[in-house]
Amino acid sequence: GAGVSQSPSNKVTEKGKDVELRCDPISGHTALYWYRQSLGQGLEFLIYFQGNSAPDKSGLPSDRFSAERTGGSVSTLTIQRTQQEDSAVYLCASSLGAVTGELFFGEGSRLTVL
Amino acid sequence: QKEVEQDPGPLSVPEGAIVSLNCTYSNSAFQYFMWYRQYSRKGPELLMYTYSSGNKEDGRFTAQVDKSSKYISLFIRDSQPSDSATYLCLATGGTSYGKLTFGQGTILTVHP
């Protein structure tokens, strides 16, 4: 596609359920990033992929969060046993490389945990 | 201390005003500096990109980097209501490649 695609755009779930958020980056972009944005807050770095590997997982808030990327393309962010504090917009971005920081963002997945 | 600090505002100005948005950073190895603009319920988009120190101008927007004081600025001239958005600064480089750290973002409202 022409841009970064994220799904679902909105997700409402009950506390304790697992959720999967998907990101389809721009074709040919080797670097992929996940950020979390809580209401009125800035972008919190979660994880970064270069190809299929994640050199930096330091931003994942807890072991309930995991992410993978397959085929150097689509990435999935999984949150297990969701908590109310997980409610936020999860943004995915991709770039040609990890050096210059020219990120292209998707529209985000808005997660609400009841 | 966060690597990139930004005053979250909010900032409210009348149409036509000059707006100054600022960030400071702590890592002297940073050499790439960017400003992103985020409209409500949208993903951020790249607005200005600067390498190392100096100024860069694009229309009504000017980005300025002072590496000696670790200070980056974005100026908006003749501000318009359509400039109302959240502005996020980003600094990267050195050993921080990959973990791209944004400032908290400044919420700007330009009222007619």
CSV table of C-alpha atoms in Angstrom, one decimal:
chain,number,residue,atom,x,y,z
A,1,GLY,CA,0.0,0.0,0.0
A,2,ALA,CA,0.9,3.7,-0.2
A,3,GLY,CA,1.3,4.2,3.5
A,4,VAL,CA,1.6,2.4,6.9
A,5,SER,CA,-1.6,0.5,7.6
A,6,GLN,CA,-2.7,-0.5,11.1
A,7,SER,CA,-5.6,-2.6,12.3
A,8,PRO,CA,-7.9,-2.6,14.1
A,9,SER,CA,-8.3,1.2,14.2
A,10,ASN,CA,-10.4,0.8,17.3
A,11,LYS,CA,-10.5,-2.1,19.8
A,12,VAL,CA,-12.5,-2.3,23.0
A,13,THR,CA,-11.7,-5.2,25.2
A,14,GLU,CA,-12.3,-6.4,28.8
A,15,LYS,CA,-9.7,-6.5,31.4
A,16,GLY,CA,-7.7,-9.7,31.3
A,17,LYS,CA,-8.3,-10.5,27.6
A,18,ASP,CA,-5.4,-10.7,25.1
A,19,VAL,CA,-5.3,-8.3,22.1
A,20,GLU,CA,-3.3,-8.3,18.9
A,21,LEU,CA,-2.5,-5.2,17.0
A,22,ARG,CA,-1.2,-5.4,13.4
A,23,CYS,CA,1.0,-3.1,11.4
A,24,ASP,CA,1.7,-3.3,7.7
A,25,PRO,CA,4.6,-1.0,6.9
A,26,ILE,CA,5.5,0.7,3.6
A,27,SER,CA,6.9,-1.8,1.1
A,28,GLY,CA,10.7,-1.8,1.2
A,29,HIS,CA,11.0,-0.2,4.6
A,30,THR,CA,13.4,-2.3,6.7
A,31,ALA,CA,12.9,-0.5,10.0
A,32,LEU,CA,9.6,-0.7,12.0
A,33,TYR,CA,8.7,1.0,15.3
A,34,TRP,CA,5.9,0.7,17.8
A,35,TYR,CA,5.0,3.6,20.1
A,36,ARG,CA,2.3,4.1,22.7
A,37,GLN,CA,0.5,7.4,23.1
A,38,SER,CA,-1.7,7.9,26.2
A,39,LEU,CA,-4.3,10.6,26.3
A,40,GLY,CA,-2.5,14.0,26.2
A,41,GLN,CA,0.9,12.4,26.4
A,42,GLY,CA,3.8,12.1,24.0
A,43,LEU,CA,5.1,9.1,22.2
A,44,GLU,CA,6.4,6.3,24.4
A,45,PHE,CA,8.9,4.1,22.5
A,46,LEU,CA,8.0,0.4,22.8
A,47,ILE,CA,10.1,-1.6,20.4
A,48,TYR,CA,12.1,-1.3,17.2
A,49,PHE,CA,12.7,-3.9,14.4
A,50,GLN,CA,15.4,-3.9,11.8
A,51,GLY,CA,14.3,-6.6,9.4
A,52,ASN,CA,12.8,-9.4,11.5
A,53,SER,CA,15.0,-8.8,14.5
A,54,ALA,CA,14.4,-6.5,17.5
A,55,PRO,CA,17.7,-5.0,18.6
A,56,ASP,CA,16.0,-2.9,21.2
A,57,LYS,CA,13.1,-4.2,23.3
A,58,SER,CA,13.8,-1.9,26.2
A,59,GLY,CA,10.6,0.1,25.9
A,60,LEU,CA,8.2,-2.8,26.4
A,61,PRO,CA,6.4,-1.9,29.7
A,62,SER,CA,6.1,-5.5,31.0
A,63,ASP,CA,6.3,-9.1,30.0
A,64,ARG,CA,2.7,-9.0,29.0
A,65,PHE,CA,3.8,-7.1,25.9
A,66,SER,CA,5.5,-8.9,23.0
A,67,ALA,CA,6.0,-8.1,19.4
A,68,GLU,CA,7.1,-10.0,16.3
A,69,ARG,CA,7.8,-9.2,12.7
A,70,THR,CA,7.8,-11.8,9.9
A,71,GLY,CA,9.1,-11.7,6.4
A,72,GLY,CA,10.6,-8.3,7.1
A,73,SER,CA,7.1,-6.9,6.7
A,74,VAL,CA,4.0,-7.2,8.9
A,75,SER,CA,4.4,-6.8,12.6
A,76,THR,CA,2.1,-7.8,15.4
A,77,LEU,CA,2.1,-6.3,18.9
A,78,THR,CA,0.4,-8.6,21.4
A,79,ILE,CA,-0.8,-7.5,24.8
A,80,GLN,CA,-1.7,-10.4,27.2
A,81,ARG,CA,-4.0,-10.1,30.2
A,82,THR,CA,-4.8,-6.5,29.3
A,83,GLN,CA,-5.1,-4.0,32.1
A,84,GLN,CA,-6.9,-0.6,32.2
A,85,GLU,CA,-3.6,1.2,32.1
A,86,ASP,CA,-2.9,-0.3,28.7
A,87,SER,CA,-5.6,1.9,27.2
A,88,ALA,CA,-3.9,4.1,24.7
A,89,VAL,CA,-3.3,4.7,21.0
A,90,TYR,CA,-0.7,2.3,19.7
A,91,LEU,CA,1.2,3.8,16.7
A,92,CYS,CA,3.4,2.0,14.2
A,93,ALA,CA,5.9,3.7,12.0
A,94,SER,CA,8.3,2.5,9.4
A,95,SER,CA,11.4,3.9,7.7
A,96,LEU,CA,13.9,3.0,5.0
A,97,GLY,CA,16.6,2.6,7.6
A,98,ALA,CA,17.2,3.1,11.3
A,99,VAL,CA,19.7,6.0,10.9
A,100,THR,CA,17.9,9.2,9.9
A,101,GLY,CA,14.7,9.0,11.8
A,102,GLU,CA,12.4,9.8,8.9
A,103,LEU,CA,9.5,7.9,10.1
A,104,PHE,CA,6.2,7.3,8.4
A,105,PHE,CA,3.4,6.7,10.8
A,106,GLY,CA,0.1,4.8,10.6
A,107,GLU,CA,-3.1,6.2,11.9
A,108,GLY,CA,-2.8,4.1,15.1
A,109,SER,CA,-4.9,1.5,16.9
A,110,ARG,CA,-7.0,3.0,19.7
A,111,LEU,CA,-7.2,0.4,22.5
A,112,THR,CA,-9.7,0.8,25.3
A,113,VAL,CA,-9.6,-1.7,28.2
A,114,LEU,CA,-12.8,-1.8,30.3
B,1,GLN,CA,16.5,12.9,32.9
B,2,LYS,CA,14.7,12.2,29.6
B,3,GLU,CA,16.9,12.4,26.5
B,4,VAL,CA,14.6,14.9,24.9
B,5,GLU,CA,12.6,17.4,26.9
B,6,GLN,CA,9.8,19.5,25.5
B,7,ASP,CA,7.3,21.9,27.2
B,8,PRO,CA,3.9,20.3,26.6
B,9,GLY,CA,2.1,23.7,26.7
B,10,PRO,CA,-0.7,24.0,25.8
B,11,LEU,CA,0.1,27.1,23.7
B,12,SER,CA,-2.7,29.3,22.4
B,13,VAL,CA,-2.0,32.2,20.0
B,14,PRO,CA,-4.0,34.4,17.7
B,15,GLU,CA,-3.9,34.0,13.9
B,16,GLY,CA,-0.9,35.7,12.4
B,17,ALA,CA,1.3,35.4,15.5
B,18,ILE,CA,4.8,34.0,15.4
B,19,VAL,CA,5.1,30.8,17.3
B,20,SER,CA,8.2,29.4,18.9
B,21,LEU,CA,8.4,25.8,20.0
B,22,ASN,CA,11.5,24.5,21.8
B,23,CYS,CA,13.2,21.3,22.9
B,24,THR,CA,16.3,20.5,24.8
B,25,TYR,CA,18.3,17.2,24.6
B,26,SER,CA,21.0,15.6,26.7
B,27,ASN,CA,22.9,13.4,24.3
B,28,SER,CA,25.7,15.3,22.6
B,29,ALA,CA,26.0,12.6,20.0
B,30,PHE,CA,22.6,13.4,18.5
B,31,GLN,CA,23.0,14.9,15.0
B,32,TYR,CA,19.7,14.4,13.4
B,33,PHE,CA,16.8,16.6,14.5
B,34,MET,CA,13.2,16.5,13.3
B,35,TRP,CA,9.9,18.1,14.0
B,36,TYR,CA,6.7,16.1,13.5
B,37,ARG,CA,3.2,17.5,13.4
B,38,GLN,CA,0.2,15.5,14.7
B,39,TYR,CA,-3.3,16.4,14.0
B,40,SER,CA,-6.0,15.1,16.3
B,41,ARG,CA,-6.7,11.4,15.9
B,42,LYS,CA,-4.0,11.1,13.2
B,43,GLY,CA,-0.5,9.7,13.2
B,44,PRO,CA,2.5,12.2,13.3
B,45,GLU,CA,3.9,13.4,10.0
B,46,LEU,CA,7.4,14.7,9.3
B,47,LEU,CA,7.4,18.5,9.1
B,48,MET,CA,11.1,19.6,9.2
B,49,TYR,CA,14.4,17.7,9.2
B,50,THR,CA,17.8,19.1,10.1
B,51,TYR,CA,21.2,17.5,10.2
B,52,SER,CA,23.7,19.0,12.7
B,53,SER,CA,23.6,22.7,13.6
B,54,GLY,CA,22.1,25.5,11.7
B,55,ASN,CA,18.8,26.7,10.3
B,56,LYS,CA,16.4,25.3,7.8
B,57,GLU,CA,13.5,27.2,6.3
B,58,ASP,CA,10.5,25.8,4.5
B,59,GLY,CA,7.8,28.3,3.8
B,60,ARG,CA,6.4,29.7,7.0
B,61,PHE,CA,8.4,27.2,9.1
B,62,THR,CA,12.0,27.5,10.3
B,63,ALA,CA,13.9,24.8,12.2
B,64,GLN,CA,16.9,25.8,14.2
B,65,VAL,CA,19.5,23.7,16.0
B,66,ASP,CA,22.1,24.9,18.4
B,67,LYS,CA,24.3,21.9,19.3
B,68,SER,CA,26.4,23.9,21.7
B,69,SER,CA,23.5,24.4,24.0
B,70,LYS,CA,21.6,21.3,22.9
B,71,TYR,CA,18.6,23.3,22.0
B,72,ILE,CA,16.3,22.9,19.0
B,73,SER,CA,13.5,25.2,17.9
B,74,LEU,CA,10.7,25.5,15.4
B,75,PHE,CA,9.4,28.8,14.4
B,76,ILE,CA,6.0,29.3,12.6
B,77,ARG,CA,5.5,32.7,11.0
B,78,ASP,CA,2.0,34.1,10.2
B,79,SER,CA,0.4,31.2,12.1
B,80,GLN,CA,-2.9,29.9,10.7
B,81,PRO,CA,-5.8,28.0,12.4
B,82,SER,CA,-4.7,25.0,10.3
B,83,ASP,CA,-1.4,24.9,12.2
B,84,SER,CA,-3.4,23.9,15.3
B,85,ALA,CA,-1.9,20.5,16.2
B,86,THR,CA,0.6,18.8,18.5
B,87,TYR,CA,4.2,19.4,17.5
B,88,LEU,CA,6.8,16.7,18.5
B,89,CYS,CA,10.5,17.1,18.3
B,90,LEU,CA,12.9,14.1,17.7
B,91,ALA,CA,16.6,13.9,18.1
B,92,THR,CA,18.7,10.9,17.2
B,93,GLY,CA,22.2,9.7,16.2
B,94,GLY,CA,25.3,8.4,17.9
B,95,THR,CA,24.6,5.1,19.6
B,96,SER,CA,20.9,5.8,19.8
B,97,TYR,CA,20.2,4.7,16.3
B,98,GLY,CA,17.0,2.7,16.4
B,99,LYS,CA,15.6,3.9,19.7
B,100,LEU,CA,14.1,7.2,18.4
B,101,THR,CA,13.1,9.4,21.3
B,102,PHE,CA,10.5,12.0,20.9
B,103,GLY,CA,9.8,15.0,23.1
B,104,GLN,CA,6.5,15.0,25.0
B,105,GLY,CA,4.9,17.2,22.3
B,106,THR,CA,3.5,20.8,22.5
B,107,ILE,CA,-0.2,21.3,21.9
B,108,LEU,CA,-0.7,24.4,19.7
B,109,THR,CA,-4.0,26.2,19.1
B,110,VAL,CA,-4.2,29.1,16.7
B,111,HIS,CA,-7.5,30.9,17.1
B,112,PRO,CA,-9.0,33.1,14.3
